[in-house]
Coordinates of C-alpha atoms in Angstrom, one line a residue:
Chain A
M1 CA 0.0 0.0 0.0
N2 CA 3.1 2.3 0.2
A3 CA 2.9 2.9 -3.5
V4 CA -0.8 3.7 -3.4
I5 CA -0.4 6.2 -0.6
S6 CA 2.7 7.8 -2.3
I7 CA 0.8 8.2 -5.6
A8 CA -2.2 9.6 -3.8
K9 CA -0.1 12.2 -1.9
T10 CA 1.6 13.3 -5.1
T11 CA -1.7 13.5 -6.9
I12 CA -3.0 15.8 -4.2
G13 CA 0.1 18.0 -4.5
E14 CA -0.4 18.3 -8.2
A15 CA -4.2 18.9 -8.0
I16 CA -4.1 21.7 -5.5
R17 CA -1.7 23.5 -7.8
R18 CA -3.6 23.2 -11.0
R19 CA -4.7 26.7 -11.9
V20 CA -7.9 25.8 -13.7
L21 CA -9.1 24.0 -10.5
L22 CA -8.1 27.0 -8.3
V23 CA -10.0 29.4 -10.6
I24 CA -13.1 27.2 -10.4
L25 CA -12.7 27.1 -6.6
L26 CA -12.2 30.8 -6.4
I27 CA -15.3 31.5 -8.4
G28 CA -17.3 29.1 -6.1
V29 CA -16.0 30.8 -3.0
L30 CA -16.7 34.3 -4.5
F31 CA -20.3 33.3 -5.1
L32 CA -20.6 32.0 -1.6
V33 CA -19.4 35.3 -0.2
I34 CA -21.8 37.4 -2.4
A35 CA -24.7 35.0 -1.9
P36 CA -26.2 37.0 1.0
G37 CA -26.4 40.1 -1.2
L38 CA -28.3 38.2 -3.9
S39 CA -30.8 36.8 -1.4
V40 CA -32.1 40.4 -0.7
L41 CA -33.7 40.2 -4.1
S42 CA -35.9 37.4 -3.1
A43 CA -39.3 37.8 -1.4
R44 CA -38.8 34.4 0.3
Q45 CA -37.3 34.0 3.7
N46 CA -33.6 34.9 3.9
Y47 CA -32.7 31.6 5.5
T48 CA -34.3 29.5 2.8
V49 CA -32.8 31.3 -0.1
L50 CA -29.4 31.6 1.6
T51 CA -29.2 27.9 2.4
S52 CA -30.5 26.8 -0.9
F53 CA -28.3 29.1 -2.9
T54 CA -25.1 28.5 -1.1
L55 CA -25.5 24.7 -1.0
G56 CA -26.3 24.8 -4.7
I57 CA -23.1 26.7 -5.3
I58 CA -21.0 24.2 -3.4
Q59 CA -22.6 21.3 -5.2
L60 CA -22.1 22.8 -8.7
T61 CA -18.6 24.0 -8.0
S62 CA -17.6 20.6 -6.5
A63 CA -19.1 18.7 -9.4
V64 CA -17.2 20.8 -11.9
I65 CA -14.0 20.4 -9.9
A66 CA -14.5 16.6 -9.5
I67 CA -14.9 16.1 -13.3
V68 CA -12.2 18.5 -14.5
L69 CA -9.8 17.1 -11.9
T70 CA -10.4 13.4 -12.6
V71 CA -10.7 13.3 -16.3
Y72 CA -7.1 14.5 -16.9
L73 CA -5.4 12.4 -14.2
L74 CA -4.5 9.4 -16.3
P75 CA -4.1 11.1 -19.7
N76 CA -1.7 13.7 -18.2
E77 CA 0.5 10.9 -16.8
V78 CA 0.6 9.2 -20.1
E79 CA 1.3 12.4 -22.1
R80 CA 4.1 13.4 -19.7
R81 CA 5.5 9.9 -19.5
T82 CA 5.5 9.9 -15.7
I83 CA 3.4 6.7 -15.9
Y84 CA 6.4 4.8 -17.5
T85 CA 8.8 5.6 -14.7
I86 CA 6.1 4.6 -12.2
L87 CA 5.0 1.4 -13.9
S88 CA 8.6 0.3 -14.4
K89 CA 8.8 0.1 -10.6
P90 CA 7.2 -2.7 -8.7
V91 CA 3.9 -1.0 -8.9
Y92 CA 0.8 -2.8 -10.2
R93 CA -1.6 -0.9 -12.5
W94 CA -4.4 -1.1 -10.0
H95 CA -2.0 0.5 -7.4
F96 CA -1.6 3.4 -9.8
L97 CA -5.3 3.8 -10.6
L98 CA -6.3 3.5 -6.9
G99 CA -3.6 6.0 -5.9
K100 CA -4.7 8.5 -8.5
Y101 CA -8.4 8.1 -7.4
L102 CA -7.6 8.5 -3.7
G103 CA -5.5 11.6 -4.6
A104 CA -8.4 13.1 -6.5
V105 CA -10.7 12.4 -3.6
G106 CA -8.2 13.9 -1.2
A107 CA -7.8 17.1 -3.2
L108 CA -11.6 17.3 -3.5
F109 CA -11.9 16.9 0.3
M110 CA -9.5 19.8 0.9
M111 CA -11.3 22.1 -1.6
M112 CA -14.7 21.2 -0.2
V113 CA -13.5 21.8 3.4
L114 CA -12.5 25.3 2.3
M115 CA -15.9 26.0 0.7
S116 CA -17.8 24.5 3.7
T117 CA -15.8 26.8 6.0
V118 CA -16.7 29.8 4.0
L119 CA -20.4 28.6 3.9
V120 CA -20.5 28.3 7.7
L121 CA -18.8 31.7 8.2
V122 CA -21.3 33.4 5.8
F123 CA -24.2 31.7 7.5
K124 CA -23.1 32.7 11.0
I125 CA -22.6 36.3 9.9
M126 CA -25.9 36.6 8.1
Q127 CA -28.0 34.5 10.5
K128 CA -26.9 35.9 13.8
D129 CA -29.8 34.3 15.7
A130 CA -29.0 30.8 14.2
S131 CA -28.5 28.2 16.8
M132 CA -25.5 25.8 16.9
D133 CA -28.0 23.1 15.9
D134 CA -28.8 25.0 12.7
V135 CA -25.1 25.4 11.8
M136 CA -24.5 21.7 12.4
R137 CA -27.5 20.8 10.3
L138 CA -26.2 23.0 7.5
A139 CA -22.7 21.6 7.7
T140 CA -24.1 18.1 7.2
A141 CA -25.0 18.9 3.6
P142 CA -21.4 19.3 2.3
I143 CA -20.5 16.0 3.9
F144 CA -23.0 14.2 1.6
F145 CA -21.9 16.3 -1.3
F146 CA -18.4 15.0 -0.7
V147 CA -19.7 11.4 -0.8
Q148 CA -21.6 12.3 -4.0
M149 CA -18.4 13.9 -5.6
S150 CA -16.3 10.8 -4.6
L151 CA -18.8 8.7 -6.5
L152 CA -18.7 11.2 -9.5
A153 CA -14.9 11.0 -9.4
A154 CA -15.1 7.2 -9.6
V155 CA -17.4 7.5 -12.6
A156 CA -14.9 9.9 -14.3
M157 CA -12.0 7.7 -13.4
F158 CA -13.7 4.7 -14.9
F159 CA -14.4 6.5 -18.2
S160 CA -10.8 7.9 -18.3
T161 CA -9.5 4.4 -18.7
F162 CA -10.9 4.2 -22.3
V163 CA -12.1 7.6 -23.6
S164 CA -10.4 11.0 -24.1
P165 CA -10.8 13.8 -21.6
I166 CA -13.2 15.8 -23.6
V167 CA -15.5 12.9 -24.2
N168 CA -15.1 12.0 -20.6
I169 CA -16.3 15.4 -19.5
F170 CA -19.6 14.9 -21.5
L171 CA -20.0 11.3 -20.3
S172 CA -19.4 11.9 -16.7
G173 CA -21.4 15.2 -16.8
G174 CA -24.2 13.3 -18.5
V175 CA -24.2 10.5 -15.9
Y176 CA -24.2 13.0 -13.1
L177 CA -27.1 15.0 -14.6
I178 CA -29.2 11.8 -15.2
G179 CA -28.3 10.5 -11.7
T180 CA -29.2 13.9 -10.1
L181 CA -32.2 15.0 -12.0
F182 CA -33.8 11.9 -13.4
S183 CA -32.9 9.1 -11.0
P184 CA -36.1 9.5 -8.9
V185 CA -38.1 9.4 -12.2
F186 CA -36.5 6.2 -13.3
Q187 CA -37.0 4.7 -9.8
D188 CA -40.8 5.6 -10.0
L189 CA -41.0 4.1 -13.5
S190 CA -39.4 0.9 -12.5
N191 CA -41.9 0.5 -9.6
N192 CA -44.9 1.5 -11.6
K193 CA -47.0 -1.7 -12.1
S194 CA -49.2 -0.1 -14.8
L195 CA -46.3 0.2 -17.3
S196 CA -45.3 -2.5 -19.8
P197 CA -42.5 -4.9 -18.8
A198 CA -40.2 -3.4 -21.5
V199 CA -40.5 0.1 -20.2
K200 CA -40.2 -1.0 -16.6
G201 CA -37.1 -3.1 -17.6
A202 CA -35.5 -0.2 -19.3
A203 CA -36.2 2.1 -16.4
T204 CA -34.8 -0.5 -14.0
L205 CA -31.7 -0.8 -16.1
V206 CA -31.0 2.9 -16.2
H207 CA -31.8 3.2 -12.5
T208 CA -29.3 0.4 -11.7
V209 CA -26.5 1.4 -14.0
V210 CA -26.6 5.1 -13.4
P211 CA -25.9 5.9 -9.7
N212 CA -28.6 7.8 -7.8
F213 CA -26.8 11.0 -7.1
A214 CA -30.1 12.7 -6.1
Q215 CA -30.2 11.0 -2.7
Y216 CA -27.1 12.9 -1.5
N217 CA -28.9 16.2 -1.8
I218 CA -30.3 16.6 1.7
Q219 CA -30.9 20.3 1.6
S220 CA -34.7 20.1 1.6
G221 CA -34.5 18.5 5.0
I222 CA -32.3 21.3 6.2
I223 CA -34.5 24.1 4.7
N224 CA -37.9 22.6 5.6
R225 CA -37.3 21.8 9.2
G226 CA -40.1 19.4 9.9
P227 CA -40.5 15.8 11.2
E228 CA -37.3 13.8 10.7
L229 CA -36.8 10.2 9.6
R230 CA -37.2 7.8 12.4
S231 CA -33.6 6.7 12.0
V232 CA -31.7 9.3 10.1
E233 CA -28.4 7.6 10.9
F234 CA -29.5 4.4 9.2
Y235 CA -30.6 6.4 6.1
Y236 CA -27.2 8.1 6.0
A237 CA -25.3 4.9 6.5
T238 CA -27.4 3.3 3.7
I239 CA -26.6 6.0 1.2
V240 CA -22.9 6.0 2.1
G241 CA -22.8 2.3 1.7
Y242 CA -24.6 2.6 -1.6
A243 CA -21.8 5.1 -2.7
L244 CA -19.1 2.8 -1.5
I245 CA -20.5 -0.1 -3.5
Y246 CA -20.8 1.9 -6.7
I247 CA -17.3 3.4 -6.2
A248 CA -15.9 -0.1 -5.8
V249 CA -17.7 -1.3 -8.9
F250 CA -16.6 1.6 -11.0
L251 CA -13.0 1.4 -9.8
I252 CA -12.7 -2.4 -10.3
A253 CA -14.2 -2.1 -13.8
G254 CA -11.7 0.7 -14.5
M255 CA -8.8 -1.3 -13.1
M256 CA -9.7 -4.3 -15.4
I257 CA -9.8 -2.0 -18.5
F258 CA -6.6 -0.1 -17.5
D259 CA -4.8 -3.4 -16.8
R260 CA -5.2 -4.3 -20.5
K261 CA -4.8 -0.8 -21.9
E262 CA -1.7 0.0 -23.9
V263 CA -0.4 3.3 -22.5
Chain B
M1 CA 27.4 -19.2 -14.0
L2 CA 30.2 -17.7 -15.9
R3 CA 29.9 -14.2 -17.2
Y4 CA 30.0 -14.2 -21.0
G5 CA 31.9 -10.8 -21.1
L6 CA 34.6 -11.9 -18.8
L7 CA 35.3 -15.2 -20.5
E8 CA 35.2 -13.6 -23.8
R9 CA 37.8 -11.0 -22.7
A10 CA 40.0 -13.8 -21.3
L11 CA 39.8 -15.7 -24.6
G12 CA 40.2 -12.6 -26.8
S13 CA 37.6 -10.9 -28.8
T14 CA 36.6 -14.0 -30.7
A15 CA 32.9 -14.3 -31.1
P16 CA 31.1 -17.4 -30.1
R17 CA 30.9 -19.8 -33.1
L18 CA 27.7 -21.4 -32.2
R19 CA 24.8 -20.8 -30.1
W20 CA 22.5 -23.6 -29.0
Y21 CA 19.2 -22.4 -27.8
N22 CA 20.9 -19.1 -27.1
R23 CA 22.3 -20.4 -23.9
I24 CA 25.6 -22.0 -24.8
A25 CA 28.5 -20.4 -26.6
I26 CA 31.4 -22.3 -28.0
F27 CA 34.7 -20.4 -28.0
P28 CA 38.1 -21.6 -29.2
G29 CA 38.9 -22.0 -25.6
G30 CA 35.8 -23.9 -24.5
L31 CA 32.2 -23.8 -23.8
C32 CA 30.3 -21.3 -21.6
L33 CA 26.8 -20.7 -20.5
L34 CA 25.4 -17.4 -21.5
N35 CA 23.8 -15.3 -18.7
L36 CA 21.4 -13.1 -20.5
A37 CA 19.8 -10.1 -18.9
I38 CA 17.4 -9.6 -21.8
E39 CA 16.3 -12.1 -24.4
T40 CA 13.6 -11.9 -27.0
K41 CA 12.5 -14.6 -29.5
N42 CA 10.4 -13.7 -32.6
L43 CA 9.1 -10.7 -30.7
T44 CA 6.3 -9.1 -32.8
K45 CA 4.1 -6.2 -32.1
T46 CA 1.3 -5.4 -34.6
Y47 CA -1.2 -2.6 -34.4
K48 CA -4.5 -2.4 -36.1
T49 CA -4.7 0.7 -38.2
S50 CA -7.3 2.0 -40.7
S51 CA -5.1 0.8 -43.5
G52 CA -4.8 -2.7 -42.0
P53 CA -2.5 -4.4 -39.5
Q54 CA 0.9 -2.6 -39.1
S55 CA 3.8 -4.4 -37.5
V56 CA 6.0 -2.1 -35.5
V57 CA 8.3 -4.9 -34.3
K58 CA 8.8 -7.9 -36.4
D59 CA 10.3 -11.2 -35.3
L60 CA 12.9 -9.5 -33.1
D61 CA 15.6 -11.8 -31.6
L62 CA 17.6 -9.9 -29.1
Q63 CA 20.2 -11.0 -26.6
V64 CA 21.7 -8.7 -24.0
E65 CA 24.3 -10.2 -21.8
R66 CA 24.7 -9.3 -18.1
G67 CA 27.3 -6.7 -17.2
E68 CA 27.5 -5.0 -20.7
I69 CA 26.4 -1.7 -22.1
F70 CA 24.1 -2.5 -25.0
G71 CA 23.2 0.1 -27.6
F72 CA 19.8 -0.2 -29.2
L73 CA 19.8 1.8 -32.4
G74 CA 17.4 2.7 -35.1
P75 CA 15.9 5.7 -36.9
N76 CA 12.7 7.3 -35.6
G77 CA 9.8 4.9 -35.8
A78 CA 12.1 1.9 -36.0
G79 CA 10.3 0.3 -33.0
K80 CA 12.9 1.0 -30.3
T81 CA 10.5 2.5 -27.7
T82 CA 7.9 -0.1 -28.5
T83 CA 10.4 -2.8 -27.8
I84 CA 11.4 -1.2 -24.5
K85 CA 7.8 -0.8 -23.5
I86 CA 7.3 -4.5 -24.2
L87 CA 10.3 -5.4 -22.2
L88 CA 9.0 -3.3 -19.3
G89 CA 5.6 -4.9 -19.5
I90 CA 3.9 -1.5 -20.3
I91 CA 2.5 -3.0 -23.5
D92 CA 2.0 -6.6 -24.5
S93 CA 3.6 -8.2 -27.6
T94 CA 1.4 -9.6 -30.3
S95 CA 3.5 -12.8 -30.5
G96 CA 6.9 -14.1 -29.5
E97 CA 8.7 -14.2 -26.2
A98 CA 10.5 -11.7 -24.1
S99 CA 12.3 -12.3 -20.8
V100 CA 14.0 -9.8 -18.6
L101 CA 16.4 -10.9 -15.8
G102 CA 15.2 -14.5 -16.2
N103 CA 11.5 -13.6 -15.8
P104 CA 8.8 -13.0 -18.4
A105 CA 8.8 -9.3 -19.5
G106 CA 6.6 -7.2 -17.2
D107 CA 7.0 -9.5 -14.2
I108 CA 6.8 -7.4 -11.1
E109 CA 9.8 -9.3 -9.5
S110 CA 12.0 -8.2 -12.4
H111 CA 10.8 -4.6 -11.7
R112 CA 12.5 -4.7 -8.3
K113 CA 15.8 -5.2 -10.1
L114 CA 15.6 -2.9 -13.0
S115 CA 15.2 0.8 -13.7
Y116 CA 14.0 2.9 -16.6
L117 CA 14.8 6.4 -17.6
P118 CA 12.5 7.5 -20.4
E119 CA 13.3 10.0 -23.1
K120 CA 12.6 13.6 -21.9
P121 CA 11.2 12.6 -18.5
Y122 CA 8.8 14.9 -16.7
Y123 CA 8.8 15.2 -13.0
Y124 CA 6.2 16.8 -10.8
E125 CA 7.4 20.3 -10.9
H126 CA 6.1 21.4 -7.5
M127 CA 8.4 18.8 -5.8
T128 CA 12.1 19.3 -5.0
G129 CA 14.8 16.9 -6.3
M130 CA 14.8 15.3 -2.8
E131 CA 11.1 14.9 -2.7
I132 CA 10.9 13.4 -6.2
T133 CA 13.7 10.9 -5.3
Q134 CA 11.9 10.1 -2.0
F135 CA 8.6 9.6 -4.0
Y136 CA 10.2 7.0 -6.3
A137 CA 12.0 5.4 -3.3
S138 CA 8.6 5.0 -1.7
L139 CA 7.4 3.0 -4.7
F140 CA 10.0 0.4 -3.7
G141 CA 9.0 0.7 0.0
I142 CA 12.3 2.5 0.7
K143 CA 12.1 5.2 3.4
D144 CA 15.8 5.9 3.6
R145 CA 16.4 9.7 3.2
E146 CA 20.2 9.2 3.5
L147 CA 20.1 6.9 0.4
C148 CA 18.3 9.6 -1.5
E149 CA 20.9 12.2 -0.4
R150 CA 23.7 9.9 -1.3
L151 CA 22.3 9.3 -4.8
L152 CA 21.6 13.0 -5.4
N153 CA 25.2 13.8 -4.3
R154 CA 26.4 11.1 -6.7
V155 CA 24.8 12.8 -9.7
N156 CA 26.1 16.2 -8.5
L157 CA 22.8 17.5 -7.2
G158 CA 23.9 17.8 -3.6
N159 CA 23.6 21.5 -3.5
D160 CA 20.3 21.7 -5.4
M161 CA 18.4 18.8 -3.9
N162 CA 16.0 21.1 -2.1
R163 CA 15.1 23.3 -5.0
P164 CA 11.9 22.7 -6.9
I165 CA 12.2 20.7 -10.1
A166 CA 10.7 23.6 -12.0
Q167 CA 13.9 25.5 -11.4
Y168 CA 16.1 22.7 -12.7
S169 CA 17.8 22.8 -16.1
K170 CA 17.3 19.9 -18.5
G171 CA 20.6 18.3 -17.5
M172 CA 19.7 18.6 -13.8
Q173 CA 16.4 16.9 -14.5
Q174 CA 18.2 14.1 -16.4
R175 CA 20.5 13.7 -13.4
V176 CA 17.5 13.4 -11.0
G177 CA 16.2 10.7 -13.4
L178 CA 19.5 8.9 -13.1
A179 CA 19.4 9.2 -9.3
Q180 CA 15.9 7.8 -9.1
S181 CA 16.9 5.0 -11.4
L182 CA 19.6 3.9 -8.9
L183 CA 17.3 3.7 -5.9
N184 CA 16.8 0.0 -6.0
D185 CA 20.5 -0.7 -6.8
P186 CA 19.3 -2.1 -10.2
E187 CA 21.0 -5.0 -12.1
L188 CA 19.6 -3.6 -15.3
L189 CA 19.0 0.0 -16.5
F190 CA 17.0 1.0 -19.5
L191 CA 18.1 4.4 -20.6
D192 CA 16.1 6.0 -23.5
E193 CA 18.1 8.8 -25.1
P194 CA 19.9 9.6 -21.8
T195 CA 22.1 12.4 -23.4
G196 CA 19.5 13.8 -25.8
G197 CA 19.4 17.6 -25.8
L198 CA 22.0 18.1 -23.1
D199 CA 24.8 20.6 -23.2
P200 CA 28.3 19.2 -23.7
I201 CA 29.3 19.2 -20.0
A202 CA 26.1 17.5 -18.9
H203 CA 26.5 15.1 -21.8
I204 CA 30.0 14.1 -20.7
E205 CA 28.9 13.7 -17.0
I206 CA 26.0 11.4 -17.9
R207 CA 28.2 9.4 -20.3
D208 CA 30.8 9.0 -17.5
L209 CA 28.1 7.9 -15.1
I210 CA 26.9 5.2 -17.5
L211 CA 30.5 3.9 -17.8
K212 CA 30.6 3.7 -14.0
F213 CA 27.4 1.7 -14.0
R214 CA 29.0 -1.0 -16.1
D215 CA 32.1 -1.0 -13.8
E216 CA 29.7 -1.7 -10.9
G217 CA 28.5 -4.8 -12.8
R218 CA 25.2 -3.4 -14.0
T219 CA 23.7 -4.1 -17.4
V220 CA 22.9 -0.9 -19.3
F221 CA 20.5 -1.0 -22.2
I222 CA 20.7 2.3 -24.1
S223 CA 18.4 3.5 -26.8
S224 CA 20.1 6.5 -28.5
H225 CA 20.6 8.5 -31.6
E226 CA 24.0 9.8 -30.3
L227 CA 26.1 7.4 -32.3
S228 CA 29.4 8.8 -31.2
D229 CA 28.4 8.1 -27.6
V230 CA 27.2 4.6 -28.4
E231 CA 30.4 3.8 -30.3
R232 CA 32.5 5.1 -27.4
I233 CA 30.7 3.3 -24.5
C234 CA 28.8 0.3 -25.8
D235 CA 30.1 -3.2 -25.8
R236 CA 27.5 -4.5 -28.2
V237 CA 24.8 -3.0 -30.3
A238 CA 21.7 -3.9 -32.2
I239 CA 20.4 -1.9 -35.1
I240 CA 16.8 -2.2 -36.0
N241 CA 15.0 -0.7 -39.0
K242 CA 11.2 -0.8 -39.6
G243 CA 10.9 -3.2 -36.7
E244 CA 13.4 -5.7 -38.0
M245 CA 16.8 -6.6 -36.7
V246 CA 19.5 -5.5 -39.2
H247 CA 22.7 -6.0 -37.1
Q248 CA 23.5 -7.3 -33.7
G249 CA 26.9 -8.0 -32.3
R250 CA 30.1 -6.7 -30.7
L251 CA 31.0 -3.3 -31.9
D252 CA 34.6 -4.3 -32.8
Q253 CA 33.2 -7.1 -35.0
L254 CA 30.5 -5.0 -36.6
L255 CA 32.9 -2.3 -37.4
S256 CA 35.7 -4.5 -38.8
G257 CA 36.4 -4.3 -42.5
G258 CA 37.6 -0.7 -42.8
R259 CA 38.9 1.0 -45.9
I260 CA 42.2 2.5 -46.9
E261 CA 42.7 5.6 -49.0
I262 CA 45.9 5.7 -51.0
T263 CA 46.9 8.9 -52.8
A264 CA 49.7 8.9 -55.3
D265 CA 51.1 11.4 -57.8
N266 CA 52.8 10.9 -61.2
V267 CA 50.9 7.9 -62.2
T268 CA 49.2 7.0 -65.4
E269 CA 45.5 6.5 -66.1
E270 CA 46.2 2.9 -67.1
L271 CA 47.4 2.2 -63.6
S272 CA 44.2 3.7 -62.0
A273 CA 42.1 1.4 -64.2
K274 CA 44.0 -1.6 -62.8
F275 CA 42.7 -0.9 -59.3
R276 CA 39.1 -0.4 -60.2
S277 CA 36.7 -3.0 -59.0
E278 CA 33.3 -3.4 -57.4
E279 CA 34.8 -3.0 -53.9
S280 CA 37.0 0.0 -54.6
T281 CA 36.5 3.5 -55.8
V282 CA 39.3 5.1 -57.8
S283 CA 39.6 8.6 -59.1
F284 CA 42.2 10.1 -61.4
K285 CA 42.8 13.7 -62.2
A286 CA 45.9 15.4 -63.6
G287 CA 48.3 12.6 -62.6
R288 CA 46.9 12.2 -59.1
L289 CA 45.3 9.0 -58.2
I290 CA 43.1 8.5 -55.2
A291 CA 42.1 4.9 -54.5
D292 CA 39.6 4.0 -51.8
I293 CA 40.1 0.2 -51.2
P294 CA 38.9 -2.3 -48.7
D295 CA 41.6 -3.2 -46.2
S296 CA 41.2 -6.8 -47.4
M297 CA 42.8 -5.8 -50.7
K298 CA 46.4 -5.8 -49.4
P299 CA 47.5 -2.2 -49.7
G300 CA 51.1 -3.3 -50.0
E301 CA 50.5 -4.7 -53.5
V302 CA 48.8 -1.4 -54.6
I303 CA 51.8 0.6 -53.3
D304 CA 54.2 -1.7 -55.0
A305 CA 52.4 -1.3 -58.2
I306 CA 52.4 2.5 -57.9
R307 CA 56.1 2.5 -57.2
A308 CA 56.8 0.1 -60.1
V309 CA 55.5 2.7 -62.6
G310 CA 57.5 5.5 -60.9
G311 CA 54.7 7.0 -59.0
D312 CA 55.0 8.8 -55.7
V313 CA 52.8 7.6 -52.8
V314 CA 51.6 10.9 -51.1
S315 CA 49.6 9.4 -48.3
I316 CA 48.0 6.2 -46.9
I317 CA 45.0 6.8 -44.7
P318 CA 43.4 3.9 -43.0
R319 CA 39.7 4.7 -42.6
R320 CA 38.2 2.7 -39.8
K321 CA 34.5 1.9 -40.3
R322 CA 32.4 4.1 -38.0
L323 CA 29.2 3.3 -36.4
E324 CA 27.6 6.1 -38.3
D325 CA 28.6 4.3 -41.6
L326 CA 27.2 1.0 -40.4
F327 CA 24.0 2.8 -39.2
L328 CA 23.5 4.5 -42.5
E329 CA 24.2 1.3 -44.4
S330 CA 21.7 -0.5 -42.2
V331 CA 18.8 2.0 -42.4
A332 CA 19.2 4.2 -45.5
G333 CA 18.6 3.3 -49.1
D334 CA 21.4 2.2 -51.4
N335 CA 21.3 5.5 -53.3
V336 CA 21.9 7.4 -50.1
I337 CA 24.9 5.3 -49.3
K338 CA 26.4 5.6 -52.8
G339 CA 25.7 9.3 -53.0
R340 CA 27.2 9.9 -49.6
K341 CA 30.3 7.8 -50.5
L342 CA 30.8 9.6 -53.8
S343 CA 30.3 13.0 -52.3
K344 CA 32.8 12.1 -49.6
M345 CA 35.3 11.0 -52.2
T346 CA 34.8 14.2 -54.2
D347 CA 35.3 16.3 -51.1
D348 CA 38.4 14.4 -50.1
H349 CA 39.8 14.7 -53.7
D350 CA 39.2 18.4 -53.7
D351 CA 41.0 18.6 -50.3
H352 CA 44.0 16.7 -51.7
I353 CA 44.1 18.8 -54.9
G354 CA 43.8 22.0 -52.9
S355 CA 46.3 21.3 -50.1
G356 CA 48.2 18.3 -51.1
E357 CA 47.4 16.9 -47.6
S358 CA 44.9 14.6 -46.2
T359 CA 41.7 15.6 -44.4
G360 CA 42.6 16.5 -40.8
T361 CA 40.5 14.1 -38.9
E362 CA 42.0 10.9 -40.2
E363 CA 45.2 9.3 -39.1
E364 CA 47.8 9.7 -41.8
V365 CA 50.6 7.3 -42.5
S366 CA 53.4 8.8 -44.6
S367 CA 55.0 6.6 -47.1

């Protein structure tokens, strides 16, 4: 595992210095800071708009960073020939891919910690009467965004083993959009008994293959403070477990392809 | 197991007469087992292209013996890097066999005992020379900072090891590459264009380091276009062209069969016609004869013939065959070779006419 950890550390070091990622991060942080100003325009409650808007910024910024960061990880190593010096050492290809993935997740974590810190600060400044409970509740959302982005990074890493970065951006972005916006629809369709078996089968297939990214967006529970799930911990554990299984599947599939790939 | 190189030196430079399964060599002095660091048999790599299958490496039989510096030569696109990638297990061959240090190519156990320095290597620029060396050390599970320091000192980066790679010159980056390639005390080093694009001082430093590697008993496999370097440091070479082996052997044997240029004055055209043959080139102008003959033609007889007709021998210049000549013969078309030889003869002739002396770079033997 030494090799995996070393490759992951180096990947983090490279990622947090990539200008394009830093610019995206800066734009995200900038929007978080000016978000309270924008919420004045809304007739709705400040709390609702501020929470919804800032969490939306974090989700969007993180998704863009996750895709842009991950799609170039393998191609850059091949183009710069660093992969040859690494693979000529006693390093298996799966070590390399796993190290790269963990490095991407590590860099994502650091960037999301920064955005979450700004989020909490802005929230505390604008919502002076907010309780510690409200702050903690708000801080929970980025944790699940991080799980969501780790899953998205695994999807992008899988595609990067056999498609070019540009194609990968569209593929990973497409999977993320389908999984975020339409996953509940496909879930409903697959459970609808009035539909034909063919339609139900197709809906089930899409719902199974495309990860359900929508379940990690827990902001409605934060905004609409109402009755909670009987066992919220169990629900959280379930969706984290779901992410881990999908991450493992995508990474193993990626490793199998990468193992046979001629670099 | 006896080392081929040592035994061969002890017995003189005679080549093995026979190889049986590429493992036994028969010398005039006896038999010995070959200890090969690299061996390929009928190695072939074919890519599918839009215009059909294209073979980049074709039935390549390669033998690299332990403890030697082996030059792997060929023009761009000859299949050198593809062969190295197959030997390192980065890509698979389409057919044939390849073994490295006794294991199948790509075996992870072999990777513990070999190193690779690619052409124009890139290192993570935010890291220092020390950090990059430690990173590669960690891939072997080595956490010895002193070892990294020692190796960086060995490649003369002791004072710069804590500077970011981004501030390193090309030569310094190449030296970091060599330092990282020594981390595992390798038995076999693959160096792809190790001196390419370096300034003369860095060039000499790297060349000297490679010679030291051999003195330490390591096998060095060099792919290079720097023919003068290869000629100077390699024990054996292989030349490939369009994926096929053209020549493989000891340099002194491959470069045997040189030529001798004899210049004489006051001779007749009839005499010059006497020396003309398929193997020799003779020019005659205003009583001066320039004969370029193979050294197998017995120059003494030519000189005697010149003297017999009252001619004066001006110079006798032995021209040792150079690797550059062999390389061009191997990879260029016949027209290129003939054109080059003729133009060279014309240039030399002009020099003789102009100065009455030989061209400066060759060793001259006055008659």
